Coordinates of C-alpha atoms in Angstrom, one line a residue:
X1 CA 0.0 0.0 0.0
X2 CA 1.1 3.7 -0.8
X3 CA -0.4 6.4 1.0
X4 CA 0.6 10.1 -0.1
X5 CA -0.9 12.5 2.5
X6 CA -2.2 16.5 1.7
X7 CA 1.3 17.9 2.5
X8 CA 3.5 15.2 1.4
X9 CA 4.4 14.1 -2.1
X10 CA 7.4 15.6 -4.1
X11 CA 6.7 19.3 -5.8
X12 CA 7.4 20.4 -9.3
X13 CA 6.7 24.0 -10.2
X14 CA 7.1 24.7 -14.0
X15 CA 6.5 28.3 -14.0
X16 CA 2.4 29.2 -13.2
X17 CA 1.6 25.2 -12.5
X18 CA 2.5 23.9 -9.4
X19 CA 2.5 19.4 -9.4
X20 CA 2.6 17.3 -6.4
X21 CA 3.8 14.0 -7.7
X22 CA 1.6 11.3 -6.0
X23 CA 3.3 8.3 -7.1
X24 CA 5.9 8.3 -10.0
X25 CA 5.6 4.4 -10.8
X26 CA 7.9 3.1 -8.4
X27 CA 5.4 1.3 -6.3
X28 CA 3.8 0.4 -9.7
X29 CA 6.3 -1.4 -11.7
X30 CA 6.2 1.9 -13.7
X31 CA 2.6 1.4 -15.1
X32 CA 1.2 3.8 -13.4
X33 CA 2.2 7.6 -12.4
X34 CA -0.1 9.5 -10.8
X35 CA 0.3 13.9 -10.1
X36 CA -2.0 16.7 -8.9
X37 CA -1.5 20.5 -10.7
X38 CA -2.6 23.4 -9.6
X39 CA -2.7 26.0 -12.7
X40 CA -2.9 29.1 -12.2
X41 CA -5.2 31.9 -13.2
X42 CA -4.7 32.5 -16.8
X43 CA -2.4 29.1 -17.0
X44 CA -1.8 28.9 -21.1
X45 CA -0.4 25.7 -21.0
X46 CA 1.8 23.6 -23.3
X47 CA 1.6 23.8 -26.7
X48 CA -0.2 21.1 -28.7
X49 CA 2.0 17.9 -28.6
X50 CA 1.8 13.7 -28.9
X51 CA 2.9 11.1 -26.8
X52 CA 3.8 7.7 -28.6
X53 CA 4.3 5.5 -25.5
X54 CA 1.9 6.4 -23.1
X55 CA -2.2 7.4 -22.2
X56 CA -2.7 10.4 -20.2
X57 CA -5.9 11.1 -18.2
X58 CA -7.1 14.5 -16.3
X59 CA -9.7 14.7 -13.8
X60 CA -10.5 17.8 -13.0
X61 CA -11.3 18.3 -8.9
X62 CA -11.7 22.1 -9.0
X63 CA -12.1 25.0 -11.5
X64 CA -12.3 25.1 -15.5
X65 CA -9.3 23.7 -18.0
X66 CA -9.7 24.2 -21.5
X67 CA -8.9 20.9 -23.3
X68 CA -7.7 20.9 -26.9
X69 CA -7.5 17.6 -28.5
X70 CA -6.6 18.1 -32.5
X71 CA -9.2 20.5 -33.0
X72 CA -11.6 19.3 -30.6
X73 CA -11.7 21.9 -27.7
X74 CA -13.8 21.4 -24.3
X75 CA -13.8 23.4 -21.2
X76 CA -14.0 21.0 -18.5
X77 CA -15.5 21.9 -15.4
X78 CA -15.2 20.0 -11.5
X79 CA -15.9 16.1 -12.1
X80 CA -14.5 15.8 -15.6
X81 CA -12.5 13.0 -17.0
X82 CA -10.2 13.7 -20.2
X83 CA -8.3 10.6 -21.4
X84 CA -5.8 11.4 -24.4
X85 CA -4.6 8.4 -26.1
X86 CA -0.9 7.6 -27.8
X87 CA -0.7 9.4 -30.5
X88 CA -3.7 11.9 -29.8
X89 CA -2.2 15.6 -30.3
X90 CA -3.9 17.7 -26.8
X91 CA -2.9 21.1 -25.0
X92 CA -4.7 21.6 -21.9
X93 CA -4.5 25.8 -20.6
X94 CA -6.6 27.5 -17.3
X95 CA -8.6 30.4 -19.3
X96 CA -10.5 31.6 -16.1
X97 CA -9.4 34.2 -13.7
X98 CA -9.6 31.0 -10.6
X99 CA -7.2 28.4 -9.7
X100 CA -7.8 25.0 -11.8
X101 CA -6.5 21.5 -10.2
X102 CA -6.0 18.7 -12.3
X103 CA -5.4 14.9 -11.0
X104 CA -2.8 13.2 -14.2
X105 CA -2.6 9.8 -14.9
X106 CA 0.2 8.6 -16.8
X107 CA 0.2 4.9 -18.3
X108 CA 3.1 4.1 -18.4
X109 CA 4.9 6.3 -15.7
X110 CA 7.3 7.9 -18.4
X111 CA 6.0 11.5 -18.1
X112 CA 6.9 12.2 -14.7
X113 CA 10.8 12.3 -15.3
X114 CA 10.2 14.8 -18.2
X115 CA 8.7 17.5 -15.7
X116 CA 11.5 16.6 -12.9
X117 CA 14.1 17.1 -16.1
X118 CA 12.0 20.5 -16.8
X119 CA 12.1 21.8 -13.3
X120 CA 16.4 20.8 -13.3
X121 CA 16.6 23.1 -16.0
X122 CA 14.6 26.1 -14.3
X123 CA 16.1 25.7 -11.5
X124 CA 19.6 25.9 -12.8
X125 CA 18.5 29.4 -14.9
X126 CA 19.1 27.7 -18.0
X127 CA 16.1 27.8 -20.8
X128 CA 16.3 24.9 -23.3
X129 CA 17.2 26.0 -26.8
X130 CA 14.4 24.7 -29.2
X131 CA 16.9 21.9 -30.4
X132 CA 17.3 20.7 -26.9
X133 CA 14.0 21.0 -25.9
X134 CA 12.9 18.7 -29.0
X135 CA 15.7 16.4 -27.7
X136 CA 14.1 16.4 -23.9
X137 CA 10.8 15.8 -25.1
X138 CA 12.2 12.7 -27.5
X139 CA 13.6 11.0 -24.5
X140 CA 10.4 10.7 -23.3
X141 CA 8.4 9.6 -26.5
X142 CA 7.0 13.1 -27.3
X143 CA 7.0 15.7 -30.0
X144 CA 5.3 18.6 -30.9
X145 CA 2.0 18.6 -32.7
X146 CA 2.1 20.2 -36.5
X147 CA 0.3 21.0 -38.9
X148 CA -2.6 21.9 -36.1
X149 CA -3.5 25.0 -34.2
X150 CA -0.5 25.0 -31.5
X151 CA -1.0 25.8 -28.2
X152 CA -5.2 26.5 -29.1
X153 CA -7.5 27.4 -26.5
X154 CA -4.7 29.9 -24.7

């Protein structure tokens, strides 16, 4: 059994999002990672990119996220569930002027090493050059989403 309690968990912030990382599959045998984000008022969000290795789900517990799947967009209010599958390209931004929190599943656990390997970077004052940002994201079975409306629904 794995219990993460309110104040415990390791913390991510990648600029306006704070993550609490509730289990980052090493209890799971890395089929499961789990994290809780708070965005931020006026969070834009990623912009539109696809994973090839892994599912990722959002349930919303408080406040509105804009999803944007391809061209698909939905505003997703408390009690929402998003999934995104391999493959599917998705952006996800807080439009409203209140906090949002979002509960991630990742399946596989993959993702979660990406944001700790974003928040290094941050917190070393360096900011990625494109080329190694493509690479960071590669590492991790991701790429941008082209050919669509990037980053839609900021």
């Amino acid at each position: 059994m794995s219990v993460v309690r309110p104040r415990e968990g390791e913390r991510i912030v990648l600029g306006t999002t704070r993550m609490r990382v509730l289990e980052d599959g090493t209890r799971t045998e890395h089929r499961l990672a789990v994290t809780e984000s708070v965005l931020a008022p006026h969070t834009p969000g990623p912009p539109q990119h696809r994973h090839a290795r892994h599912d990722e789900g959002f349930y919303v517990l408080s406040g509105t996220v804009r999803f944007t799947v391809g061209e698909d967009v939905c505003d997703a209010t408390a009690g929402t569930f998003v999934l995104v599958p391999p493959g599917a390209p998705h952006t996800f931004a807080n439009t409203t002027g209140q906090p949002a929190v979002l509960l991630s599943l990742f399946t596989p656990d993959l993702y979660v090493q990406y944001f700790r390997d974003l928040r290094d970077t941050i917190a070393e004052r360096r900011t990625p050059s494109p080329q190694g940002h493509l690479r960071t994201m590669s590492r991790y079975a991701t790429e941008p989403a082209t050919g669509l409306a990037e980053g839609a629904g900021r």
